[in-house]
Amino acid sequence: MPSFESFYQEYPCSYNSPLSCDRPFQTAQQIKGAKFCLECGFPATLPQEAEIKGNQGTYQIASFLGVRGLGRLYSGIQLKDKQPVIIKEYLLPNRCFNESETQKRKDTFKRVGGVSLADSRIQNFRLVESKEAIADDKGERCYLITKGIDSSQTLGKYIIEKGAMTSADVREVLNQSLQTLQFLHTQKLRFPSNQIQLGITHGNISLESTLIKVENNQKFSIYFCDLAIWENLFIPPIIAQPAPVRPEQDLESLGLVAFYLWVGRTTNLSSNQPLDPRDNQQWPDTDSHLKQFIYRLIGLETPFENAEAARQALLQLPKEEHSNSSVRSPASQESEKRFPMPFLLLVILALLLLGGGIWYWLLGRKTDSPNQYIEWSKLLRNFSEVSNVPSGQFTYTGETESTWSYVLSLKVDKSSLGELLTIPKPDAAATFNYKPVVSSDANNPIKSVEEFQTSKKDFAITSLVNNITDKLDKKQFAYDGLFVFVAFNQSGSSLANDIGGQISLDQLRKIYTGKITNWQQINSKLPSLKIQPFAPTEPEAIIKFQEIVLKDDPQDKAIFDSTVKKMKTGDTQIKIRSETLEGSGIISFGIISKTWKQCAGYPLAIVDGNKPASQPLFQLRYHRSITLSDDFCQHDNSYYVDVPTFKSYPLGYPIFVVYPRDTSRPPAGLTFAAMLTTQQGQCLLSKVGLVALQPMPPDVINSYACKSVP
């Protein structure tokens, strides 16, 4: 961006910078109602208690804060609810912009001033949130209303006040910034005009457009603001307009910001010229790995393909070297005064060992709760620790087309789950053989229960326990659930993208009972596209869907049974893949184990009433819910179901071992359930698409084998 000194030359400011000059502010203070600077005629600052009316409400100025980028900042409140806001005032002074240019830029500003997620989710990606973009109909001012970030300042002001950052802090700035850039570059975003766009470049990354919020414990958060798409609208037409920025140029700009933060200044002290990162003399010598990384960001060496690749490389960097450095933050200097370094390292090591977490620490697992894995730690570790296992050959059952029948065929550590569970504890001489059955009535699959009631089988596994008698007992050993999926294309337009990656239970009910037949009824901005509802062939899955979504309403169930086509989940996925993504109106559902490791259909987040959308399928690398930017085709083994999230997921339900209360029979069912609820059993179940009863530590989630659980 050109220097501010070259802006607004039409105004004879004595400081040659009307925007940052204090005379317009002094004029507003001295003369009530003054509109222009007494010295040069540049627009004066807004007075206290001035009101700005927008479509979302009226905002009142509290105080003038200063200048940032191409606008002036004010603190204020929204009068309706007294909520604090930050108001950025942009100027279109009439000596620099003619009437046509002013109107065009006002119209554009109202369309593009601020972005949000297209699917209306509220997620903190550390982008300053815009509430409203307002253009003064008769004046030469525009206003961007944003939510205030308490105690925040620009990185430029930060290094003036605090000096250079440590290499560790620079790494954290880069980590947060790259995460935000990944969001900006890949998410589907909505502008105030309701126009939706897949990805946007920041285009204006600098020390002045990046904010830092420092907490009391010296931790900080980095926020981006002032995106070029609206900021550059206020560059006077006499100035050469910047060319559109590509995503890789955002990385270059971020690299320069990191370089300046690490050095602690932007100019060469001897020449007073901008610092040149090509000059090795200007770099700190504390962290060669970070230096190499910033070189790549700036483009001085092989550049990164995108923000995600850069962030992954950053997270894999070796730790900084501990060489001498003259550049240290005040916090680190104070820490060294309090504790000698060797003693401090010993204390840290002892604390990490006590918490059982050197591995977690190295991976940066800052979000784990200390009590998160207490229930897990109480479980028996392995099958071998289960006591009182009866000897003998036991036969158990379930429906042929059921979750359990399917997951037993899946491989875990080179063996199928069924093979591992047939003789789970060889020294006990107990064998558990699975013999599935088919019920004559698909709408009432009770034959598996009847089998052990007549002593033909020893126990059964099912999720359908509403009608079991008091002669039977049950023990939950995991959760099962349904994922609803639609066509998805990570790199382009698809149905999943168009509906924002989520759907509500009410919309599902209306779709599967014929009340909604076109996707345009879900999103009016979609082209007319017929909805094709499908259902899987598993009786348990259909019954649970009807129970949860249709509320077991007899009429709705009758419509569902007569109109919804049943098809194996795999065949439905093939059908979606074979159709053009833009034209596929298919929606279906299926058990988790058949829907979580495929890329033909996107598992939608589910909205239940006024509750936030629930998405329990997590990305393993980042330990967060999946998004529409995730590539399921290349990372089909990189996802897991998050237990705490799943417990409030609307389409989840428990799965049980059901066994007779007859004490004259060996307790085979109870013993088998005890096996499944060991750490080894829960680990195995989680690998095949069932959900454990309690959160598991990351090393268990990451491991490929469960035979020897730590």
XYZ file of C-alpha atoms in Angstrom:
710
model
C 0.000 0.000 0.000
C 1.325 3.487 -0.809
C 2.600 5.713 1.977
C -0.023 7.773 3.793
C 2.025 10.870 3.096
C 1.068 10.567 -0.584
C -2.645 10.488 0.255
C -4.992 13.468 0.194
C -2.459 15.850 -1.371
C -5.395 18.056 -2.321
C -5.555 19.150 1.343
C -2.707 21.509 2.444
C -2.013 19.796 5.768
C 0.982 21.267 7.613
C 1.979 17.710 8.595
C 1.417 16.433 5.033
C -0.836 13.683 6.424
C -4.435 14.860 6.957
C -5.682 11.458 8.115
C -3.270 11.120 11.041
C -2.954 14.841 11.779
C -4.385 15.985 15.143
C -5.855 19.244 13.792
C -9.158 17.697 12.581
C -9.624 16.291 16.105
C -8.779 19.617 17.754
C -11.259 21.384 15.482
C -14.038 18.984 16.502
C -13.167 19.540 20.162
C -13.082 23.332 19.948
C -16.061 24.003 17.667
C -19.295 22.159 18.301
C -20.685 20.704 15.098
C -17.543 21.393 13.044
C -17.448 19.241 9.912
C -14.025 20.195 8.558
C -10.542 20.987 9.806
C -10.089 24.753 10.231
C -6.591 24.592 8.774
C -6.944 22.533 5.598
C -10.619 21.623 5.202
C -10.143 17.878 5.656
C -13.148 16.138 7.302
C -13.054 16.627 11.068
C -13.366 13.733 13.514
C -16.792 12.799 14.834
C -17.847 14.434 18.129
C -18.756 12.500 21.254
C -22.362 11.248 21.321
C -22.679 11.555 17.550
C -25.090 8.908 16.263
C -24.736 6.696 13.216
C -27.843 4.949 11.923
C -27.606 1.599 10.206
C -29.878 -1.266 9.233
C -29.024 -3.223 12.385
C -29.443 -0.337 14.819
C -28.104 3.049 15.882
C -24.579 3.481 17.204
C -23.264 6.290 19.400
C -19.693 7.582 19.474
C -17.998 7.447 22.891
C -14.452 8.582 22.151
C -11.888 8.982 19.386
C -9.194 6.268 19.567
C -6.836 7.169 16.736
C -6.029 6.052 13.203
C -5.537 2.532 11.855
C -4.879 1.861 8.207
C -7.136 4.008 6.023
C -9.655 4.913 8.693
C -10.200 6.555 12.060
C -11.261 4.501 15.061
C -13.844 5.309 17.723
C -15.185 3.427 20.690
C -18.965 3.395 20.873
C -22.099 1.528 21.859
C -25.110 0.139 20.090
C -27.962 2.108 21.624
C -30.484 -0.735 21.513
C -28.611 -3.066 23.864
C -25.735 -0.848 25.104
C -23.224 -3.350 23.750
C -19.745 -1.899 23.107
C -18.561 -1.613 19.522
C -15.572 -0.270 17.616
C -16.446 2.081 14.770
C -14.008 2.538 11.918
C -14.698 5.672 9.911
C -13.562 5.694 6.278
C -13.405 8.921 4.299
C -14.201 9.837 0.698
C -13.241 13.551 0.791
C -14.746 15.482 -2.107
C -11.433 16.957 -3.252
C -10.111 13.430 -3.876
C -13.214 11.546 -5.057
C -15.788 12.883 -7.532
C -19.480 12.197 -7.061
C -19.530 9.138 -9.312
C -16.474 7.590 -7.647
C -17.880 8.266 -4.201
C -21.211 6.613 -4.944
C -19.609 3.597 -6.578
C -17.316 3.009 -3.619
C -20.122 3.469 -1.124
C -22.233 0.888 -2.923
C -19.344 -1.563 -3.060
C -18.510 -0.999 0.607
C -22.063 -1.839 1.676
C -21.848 -5.069 -0.347
C -18.444 -6.297 0.819
C -17.735 -4.600 4.177
C -17.226 -7.603 6.457
C -17.394 -11.375 6.042
C -18.922 -14.239 7.998
C -19.264 -17.983 7.561
C -21.770 -18.800 4.842
C -23.515 -21.400 6.998
C -23.995 -18.860 9.842
C -21.929 -20.898 12.304
C -20.288 -18.882 15.043
C -16.656 -19.913 15.247
C -13.696 -17.944 16.509
C -11.149 -17.861 13.716
C -9.621 -14.693 15.178
C -10.989 -12.423 12.497
C -12.428 -9.195 13.872
C -16.173 -9.690 13.535
C -18.073 -7.077 11.530
C -21.599 -6.194 12.581
C -22.542 -3.802 9.811
C -21.154 -1.717 6.931
C -22.819 1.727 6.679
C -22.470 4.426 4.040
C -23.591 7.995 4.788
C -26.121 8.778 2.057
C -25.392 12.513 1.946
C -21.890 12.788 3.373
C -18.431 11.589 2.477
C -18.029 8.972 5.184
C -18.513 5.222 5.570
C -18.497 3.219 8.792
C -17.572 -0.347 9.619
C -19.136 -1.442 12.910
C -17.207 -4.249 14.592
C -17.242 -6.036 17.890
C -14.537 -4.655 20.158
C -11.582 -6.808 21.203
C -10.768 -5.735 24.745
C -7.212 -4.663 25.513
C -6.096 -5.175 21.911
C -3.492 -3.195 20.027
C -1.778 -3.451 16.665
C 1.433 -5.430 16.403
C 3.084 -2.195 15.278
C 2.252 -0.520 18.595
C 3.176 -3.666 20.475
C 6.803 -3.747 19.305
C 7.126 -0.004 19.915
C 6.074 -0.528 23.539
C 7.478 -4.004 24.268
C 10.340 -4.455 21.838
C 11.175 -7.627 19.955
C 9.318 -10.863 20.498
C 11.045 -14.087 21.465
C 11.262 -16.740 18.779
C 8.716 -18.816 20.747
C 6.228 -15.936 20.651
C 6.871 -15.376 16.935
C 6.108 -19.051 16.359
C 2.811 -18.663 18.207
C 1.917 -15.546 16.179
C 2.588 -17.537 13.003
C 0.618 -20.535 14.256
C -2.508 -18.496 14.984
C -2.155 -16.344 11.864
C -1.734 -19.305 9.523
C -4.784 -20.945 11.068
C -6.801 -17.803 10.343
C -5.435 -17.609 6.797
C -6.355 -21.249 6.219
C -9.895 -20.326 7.252
C -9.985 -17.235 5.018
C -8.537 -19.014 1.993
C -10.716 -22.139 2.115
C -14.029 -21.489 3.870
C -17.254 -20.526 2.199
C -17.841 -16.918 3.256
C -20.806 -14.585 3.072
C -20.636 -10.846 2.406
C -23.240 -8.337 3.672
C -24.908 -8.511 0.234
C -25.479 -12.256 0.914
C -23.088 -13.070 -1.900
C -21.215 -16.277 -1.061
C -17.625 -16.862 -2.073
C -15.318 -19.821 -1.517
C -12.228 -18.355 0.065
C -10.875 -14.827 0.115
C -7.398 -13.362 0.406
C -6.639 -10.890 3.165
C -4.548 -8.754 0.833
C -3.494 -6.269 3.497
C -1.496 -8.130 6.147
C 0.827 -5.829 8.067
C 1.806 -4.845 11.583
C -1.070 -2.348 11.509
C -3.803 -4.708 10.328
C -2.968 -7.410 12.876
C -4.104 -7.040 16.475
C -2.720 -8.693 19.595
C -4.742 -9.266 22.742
C -2.481 -10.019 25.709
C -3.903 -11.818 28.732
C -2.728 -11.423 32.325
C -0.752 -14.657 32.143
C 1.262 -13.382 29.159
C -0.661 -15.547 26.683
C -1.975 -13.711 23.666
C -4.388 -14.004 20.760
C -3.829 -12.661 17.262
C -6.682 -11.112 15.254
C -6.793 -9.998 11.622
C -8.725 -6.928 10.512
C -8.901 -4.419 7.641
C -9.150 -6.801 4.683
C -8.122 -5.299 1.352
C -11.465 -5.989 -0.310
C -12.999 -3.075 1.589
C -9.946 -1.219 2.900
C -8.608 -0.460 -0.582
C -11.887 1.160 -1.639
C -10.711 4.304 0.156
C -7.409 4.746 -1.639
C -7.832 7.990 -3.652
C -8.107 7.345 -7.417
C -5.045 9.493 -8.103
C -2.984 6.806 -6.332
C -2.131 3.631 -8.241
C -4.593 0.991 -7.086
C -3.087 -2.235 -5.674
C -3.504 -5.344 -7.802
C -5.587 -8.196 -6.348
C -3.509 -10.310 -4.001
C -3.132 -14.067 -4.381
C -3.199 -16.398 -1.332
C 0.550 -16.999 -1.581
C 1.129 -13.252 -1.278
C -0.706 -13.322 2.073
C 1.949 -15.791 3.216
C 4.723 -13.464 2.046
C 3.200 -10.534 3.938
C 2.839 -12.660 7.066
C 6.492 -13.679 6.748
C 7.552 -10.029 6.760
C 5.386 -9.369 9.821
C 7.085 -12.266 11.625
C 10.519 -10.949 10.623
C 9.725 -7.468 11.989
C 8.325 -8.893 15.233
C 11.417 -10.996 15.804
C 13.777 -8.112 15.073
C 11.612 -5.645 16.985
C 11.568 -2.892 14.387
C 10.842 -2.220 10.716
C 13.760 0.038 9.760
C 17.514 -0.290 9.611
C 18.954 1.735 12.501
C 21.972 2.927 10.526
C 20.286 3.868 7.245
C 16.732 4.502 8.439
C 15.577 2.438 5.446
C 13.115 -0.468 5.637
C 14.696 -3.659 6.928
C 15.701 -6.125 4.220
C 15.255 -9.790 5.225
C 17.951 -10.689 2.688
C 20.470 -9.011 4.989
C 21.662 -11.771 7.344
C 23.063 -9.201 9.751
C 19.526 -8.120 10.659
C 18.332 -11.536 11.837
C 18.456 -12.781 15.449
C 20.612 -15.885 15.914
C 18.422 -17.732 18.408
C 16.427 -20.057 16.158
C 17.788 -21.150 12.785
C 14.754 -23.378 12.167
C 12.368 -20.445 12.525
C 14.580 -18.317 10.290
C 14.485 -20.995 7.589
C 10.703 -21.197 7.936
C 10.241 -17.415 7.561
C 12.569 -17.488 4.536
C 10.131 -19.895 2.887
C 7.112 -17.796 3.878
C 8.624 -14.665 2.379
C 9.587 -16.599 -0.744
C 13.358 -16.336 -0.377
C 13.448 -20.136 -0.490
C 10.984 -22.770 -1.746
C 7.577 -21.269 -0.886
C 4.779 -23.191 0.773
C 1.869 -24.386 -1.337
C -0.759 -22.887 0.963
C -1.467 -21.793 4.539
C -2.288 -25.308 5.727
C 1.014 -26.684 4.407
C 2.873 -23.809 6.046
C 1.181 -24.372 9.397
C 1.911 -28.085 9.335
C 5.572 -27.350 8.613
C 5.598 -24.850 11.480
C 4.157 -27.361 13.949
C 6.824 -29.885 12.933
C 9.760 -27.508 13.364
C 12.346 -28.624 15.914
C 12.334 -26.563 19.070
C 14.363 -23.384 19.123
C 18.052 -23.554 19.921
C 19.176 -22.137 23.250
C 21.985 -19.912 22.021
C 22.694 -16.478 23.434
C 20.490 -13.682 22.239
C 20.223 -9.995 22.913
C 16.595 -9.998 21.829
C 14.282 -11.202 24.602
C 10.828 -10.241 25.735
C 10.346 -8.541 29.110
C 8.406 -11.594 30.277
C 11.316 -13.931 29.548
C 13.817 -11.598 31.181
C 11.688 -11.413 34.327
C 11.354 -15.204 34.366
C 15.116 -15.617 34.301
C 15.466 -13.224 37.234
C 13.103 -15.308 39.339
C 14.528 -18.756 38.586
C 17.930 -19.967 37.418
C 17.386 -21.727 34.090
C 18.563 -25.262 35.084
C 16.310 -25.224 38.143
C 13.379 -23.999 36.057
C 13.871 -26.790 33.533
C 13.915 -29.396 36.302
C 10.696 -28.004 37.749
C 9.005 -28.073 34.329
C 10.175 -31.631 33.673
C 8.896 -32.823 37.043
C 5.503 -31.225 36.494
C 5.187 -32.771 33.045
C 6.048 -36.220 34.344
C 3.598 -35.811 37.204
C 0.839 -34.935 34.767
C 1.639 -37.959 32.646
C 2.145 -35.733 29.662
C 5.547 -35.229 28.067
C 4.025 -36.561 24.857
C 1.018 -34.282 25.113
C 3.217 -31.298 25.928
C 5.406 -31.832 22.875
C 2.283 -31.944 20.758
C 0.925 -28.758 22.285
C -2.235 -30.276 23.706
C -3.262 -27.158 25.619
C -6.986 -27.789 25.495
C -7.113 -31.108 27.372
C -8.815 -30.909 30.747
C -6.838 -32.489 33.607
C -9.948 -34.490 34.589
C -10.924 -35.472 31.062
C -9.547 -39.015 31.228
C -10.358 -39.944 34.835
C -13.136 -42.349 33.803
C -10.862 -43.917 31.214
C -8.130 -44.476 33.799
C -10.591 -46.383 36.013
C -11.211 -49.058 33.347
C -9.438 -52.397 33.328
C -6.660 -52.152 30.796
C -6.921 -55.393 28.843
C -9.084 -58.459 28.302
C -6.613 -60.423 30.439
C -7.582 -58.381 33.531
C -11.257 -59.437 33.385
C -11.853 -61.960 36.163
C -14.343 -64.816 36.649
C -14.592 -65.614 32.947
C -16.638 -68.821 32.557
C -15.157 -71.646 30.509
C -17.009 -73.017 27.535
C -18.193 -72.225 24.038
C -20.834 -69.513 23.929
C -22.916 -68.404 21.001
C -24.418 -64.954 20.726
C -26.445 -63.264 18.052
C -27.729 -60.100 16.415
C -29.522 -59.107 13.253
C -27.769 -60.055 10.006
C -28.062 -56.472 8.763
C -27.001 -54.666 11.903
C -24.146 -52.486 13.022
C -22.616 -55.297 15.049
C -22.694 -57.757 12.147
C -20.894 -55.197 10.011
C -18.220 -54.007 12.446
C -17.163 -57.567 13.296
C -15.910 -57.885 9.703
C -13.710 -54.773 9.886
C -9.960 -55.042 10.303
C -8.121 -53.786 13.393
C -4.366 -54.346 13.497
C -4.379 -57.000 10.720
C -7.197 -59.037 12.285
C -10.941 -58.564 12.079
C -12.790 -57.443 15.184
C -14.701 -60.738 15.091
C -11.473 -62.746 15.186
C -10.156 -60.712 18.120
C -13.361 -61.157 20.115
C -13.885 -64.865 19.471
C -11.228 -65.831 22.012
C -10.537 -62.540 23.821
C -8.866 -64.257 26.811
C -7.209 -67.518 25.697
C -6.203 -68.584 29.201
C -9.869 -68.657 30.290
C -10.902 -71.229 27.665
C -13.953 -69.157 26.754
C -15.001 -68.897 23.111
C -17.622 -66.413 21.861
C -19.063 -67.320 18.465
C -21.356 -64.918 16.637
C -24.324 -66.340 14.711
C -26.564 -63.621 13.226
C -30.242 -64.138 12.464
C -32.853 -62.504 10.256
C -36.200 -61.438 11.712
C -39.283 -62.109 9.670
C -40.528 -58.550 10.268
C -37.969 -55.901 9.325
C -39.964 -53.315 11.285
C -39.755 -55.432 14.442
C -36.401 -57.239 14.505
C -36.744 -59.246 17.715
C -35.595 -62.675 16.584
C -32.129 -62.168 18.069
C -33.675 -61.664 21.515
C -35.997 -64.628 21.022
C -32.976 -66.804 20.216
C -31.450 -66.629 23.690
C -34.831 -66.539 25.425
C -35.348 -70.047 24.047
C -31.787 -71.012 25.075
C -30.632 -71.301 21.465
C -28.154 -68.471 22.044
C -26.476 -67.092 25.181
C -26.964 -63.338 24.577
C -27.570 -60.744 21.868
C -26.222 -57.379 20.804
C -28.670 -54.681 19.762
C -29.607 -51.028 20.114
C -33.341 -51.853 20.191
C -34.174 -52.425 23.860
C -37.416 -50.510 24.362
C -39.527 -53.635 24.601
C -37.329 -56.119 26.461
C -39.026 -57.879 29.376
C -38.072 -57.889 33.039
C -36.600 -61.352 32.510
C -33.766 -59.767 30.587
C -30.964 -57.460 31.573
C -28.808 -55.183 29.462
C -25.431 -53.486 29.693
C -24.342 -50.637 27.467
C -20.845 -51.003 26.031
C -20.685 -48.213 23.396
C -22.663 -45.705 21.374
C -23.850 -46.104 17.808
C -25.381 -43.403 15.670
C -26.436 -42.145 12.270
C -24.709 -39.694 9.948
C -26.785 -37.882 7.332
C -24.850 -37.229 4.144
C -25.189 -35.385 0.837
C -22.990 -34.834 -2.215
C -19.712 -33.101 -1.459
C -16.813 -31.648 -3.398
C -14.024 -30.147 -1.302
C -12.649 -28.072 -4.170
C -15.857 -26.730 -5.672
C -19.602 -26.317 -5.541
C -21.712 -29.153 -4.153
C -24.897 -29.692 -2.192
C -23.001 -29.909 1.110
C -21.412 -26.520 0.466
C -24.671 -24.959 -0.675
C -26.541 -25.853 2.517
C -23.643 -24.877 4.738
C -22.697 -28.355 5.921
C -25.665 -28.772 8.269
C -29.341 -29.661 8.441
C -31.977 -29.596 11.175
C -34.060 -32.446 12.547
C -37.192 -30.581 11.484
C -35.914 -30.287 7.902
C -35.061 -34.003 7.903
C -38.536 -34.905 9.094
C -40.130 -32.809 6.353
C -37.810 -34.246 3.692
C -38.499 -37.847 4.666
C -42.270 -37.306 4.853
C -42.556 -35.489 1.518
C -43.262 -32.008 2.920
C -40.007 -30.642 1.452
C -39.222 -31.899 -2.037
C -36.771 -29.336 -3.458
C -33.465 -28.107 -2.035
C -34.522 -24.567 -2.865
C -36.956 -24.887 0.061
C -33.926 -25.322 2.343
C -31.939 -22.472 0.816
C -33.788 -20.055 -1.427
C -30.518 -19.078 -3.118
C -30.028 -22.597 -4.470
C -31.089 -23.477 -8.007
C -34.162 -25.669 -8.269
C -32.965 -29.186 -7.429
C -35.196 -32.135 -6.614
C -34.534 -33.855 -3.296
C -33.931 -37.605 -3.576
C -34.245 -39.112 -0.071
C -32.658 -42.527 0.462
C -32.463 -44.805 3.502
C -30.071 -47.669 4.328
C -31.133 -51.303 4.486
C -30.246 -51.953 8.142
C -33.505 -52.367 10.134
C -31.945 -50.969 13.319
C -30.796 -47.809 11.527
C -34.247 -47.220 10.034
C -36.021 -47.843 13.335
C -33.695 -45.449 15.204
C -34.155 -42.792 12.498
C -37.921 -43.098 12.728
C -37.746 -42.969 16.504
C -35.505 -39.873 16.700
C -36.485 -37.889 13.597
C -40.083 -38.944 12.967
C -40.897 -39.289 16.691
C -42.478 -42.686 15.853
C -45.488 -40.885 14.387
C -47.551 -43.644 12.684
C -48.563 -41.475 9.723
C -45.047 -40.184 9.122
C -43.647 -43.707 9.379
C -46.200 -44.933 6.854
C -45.198 -42.200 4.385
C -41.524 -42.987 4.979
C -42.016 -46.727 4.401
C -43.981 -46.243 1.205
C -41.975 -43.438 -0.443
C -38.333 -43.559 0.673
C -36.110 -45.821 -1.385
C -33.961 -48.288 0.582
C -30.442 -48.879 -0.706
C -27.231 -50.181 0.815
C -25.144 -47.289 2.088
C -22.182 -48.184 -0.118
C -24.395 -48.285 -3.215
C -25.871 -44.889 -2.335
C -22.367 -43.463 -2.055
C -21.468 -44.915 -5.455
C -24.623 -43.389 -6.930
C -23.735 -39.963 -5.506
C -20.212 -40.239 -6.895
C -21.458 -41.259 -10.340
C -23.735 -38.252 -10.646
C -22.473 -34.763 -11.358
C -22.010 -33.080 -8.005
C -23.865 -29.973 -9.082
C -26.900 -32.034 -9.996
C -27.007 -34.613 -7.229
C -29.969 -33.996 -4.949
C -29.492 -37.227 -2.984
C -29.694 -37.245 0.780
C -29.290 -40.402 2.825
C -28.278 -41.589 6.248
C -26.323 -44.526 7.550
C -24.576 -45.955 10.577
C -21.323 -44.212 11.513
C -19.135 -47.183 10.619
C -20.305 -46.972 6.987
C -20.275 -43.196 6.589
C -17.236 -41.761 8.399
C -14.372 -42.954 6.167
C -15.545 -42.140 2.665
C -15.565 -39.041 0.506
C -18.647 -39.406 -1.666
C -20.941 -37.829 0.914
C -20.367 -35.151 3.542
C -21.673 -36.047 7.051
C -23.828 -33.061 7.933
C -23.871 -31.362 11.313
C -27.298 -31.737 12.940
C -29.351 -28.910 14.422
C -31.838 -29.803 17.147
C -34.252 -26.925 17.796
C -32.447 -23.795 18.996
C -29.280 -25.645 19.984
C -26.043 -25.069 18.041
C -25.299 -27.463 15.195
C -23.582 -30.627 16.437
C -20.755 -32.166 14.407
C -19.059 -35.006 16.369
C -16.765 -36.126 13.538
C -13.390 -34.575 14.354
C -10.255 -33.944 12.321
C -7.482 -35.879 14.055
C -4.679 -33.470 13.205
C -6.341 -30.391 14.680
C -8.705 -32.034 17.198
C -11.706 -30.033 15.981
C -14.962 -30.685 14.147
C -14.678 -31.320 10.439
C -15.375 -28.454 8.070
C -16.214 -28.188 4.402
C -12.552 -27.373 3.706
C -11.344 -30.802 4.872
C -10.269 -33.270 2.190
C -11.903 -36.588 3.051
C -10.532 -38.414 0.021
C -6.875 -37.965 0.921
C -7.203 -38.343 4.678
C -9.721 -41.140 5.173
C -7.860 -42.407 8.260
C -7.520 -38.997 9.870
C -10.933 -38.646 11.503
C -12.495 -39.834 14.722
C -15.734 -39.352 16.658
C -15.275 -37.038 19.632
C -16.951 -38.610 22.663
C -17.929 -35.425 24.607
C -19.466 -33.913 21.467
C -21.226 -37.140 20.516
C -22.990 -37.391 23.864
C -25.156 -34.421 22.840
C -25.387 -35.418 19.168
C -29.095 -35.786 18.265
C -28.678 -38.917 16.132
C -26.638 -40.928 18.619
C -27.924 -43.825 20.728
C -26.507 -46.570 22.986
C -25.804 -50.139 21.967
C -26.171 -52.983 24.468
C -25.358 -56.546 25.329
C -28.739 -58.082 26.260
C -28.702 -61.272 28.321
C -31.087 -63.363 30.478
C -31.326 -62.821 34.221
C -31.453 -66.591 34.673
C -28.724 -67.247 37.260
C -28.669 -70.919 36.373
C -26.980 -70.071 33.085
C -23.289 -69.009 32.845
C -22.924 -65.205 32.856
C -21.595 -65.141 29.292
C -23.315 -61.889 28.293
C -22.225 -59.979 31.381
C -18.654 -61.243 30.939
C -18.583 -60.289 27.248
C -19.799 -56.787 28.149
C -17.026 -56.563 30.752
C -14.500 -57.389 28.027
C -15.866 -54.709 25.735
C -15.714 -52.065 28.457
C -12.001 -52.515 29.166
C -9.591 -49.963 27.699
C -8.628 -52.523 25.058
C -12.261 -53.207 24.184
C -13.192 -49.525 23.969
C -10.171 -48.860 21.796
C -11.123 -51.676 19.408
C -14.706 -50.455 19.130
C -13.587 -46.903 18.387
C -11.476 -48.153 15.458
C -14.490 -49.694 13.700
C -16.930 -46.793 13.991
C -18.587 -47.310 17.348
C -18.209 -44.579 19.957
C -16.531 -45.249 23.289
C -18.329 -44.569 26.555
C -15.713 -42.063 27.721
C -13.040 -39.824 26.147
C -9.818 -41.598 25.263
C -6.320 -40.078 25.491
C -4.797 -38.887 22.199
C -2.205 -41.674 22.097
C -5.029 -44.232 22.027
C -6.884 -42.334 19.301
C -3.696 -42.031 17.251
C -2.607 -45.645 17.678
C -3.311 -48.248 15.027
C -3.311 -51.203 17.438
C -5.348 -51.855 20.565
C -3.959 -55.208 21.684
C -1.666 -53.562 24.194
C -3.229 -50.412 25.541
C -0.781 -48.325 27.634
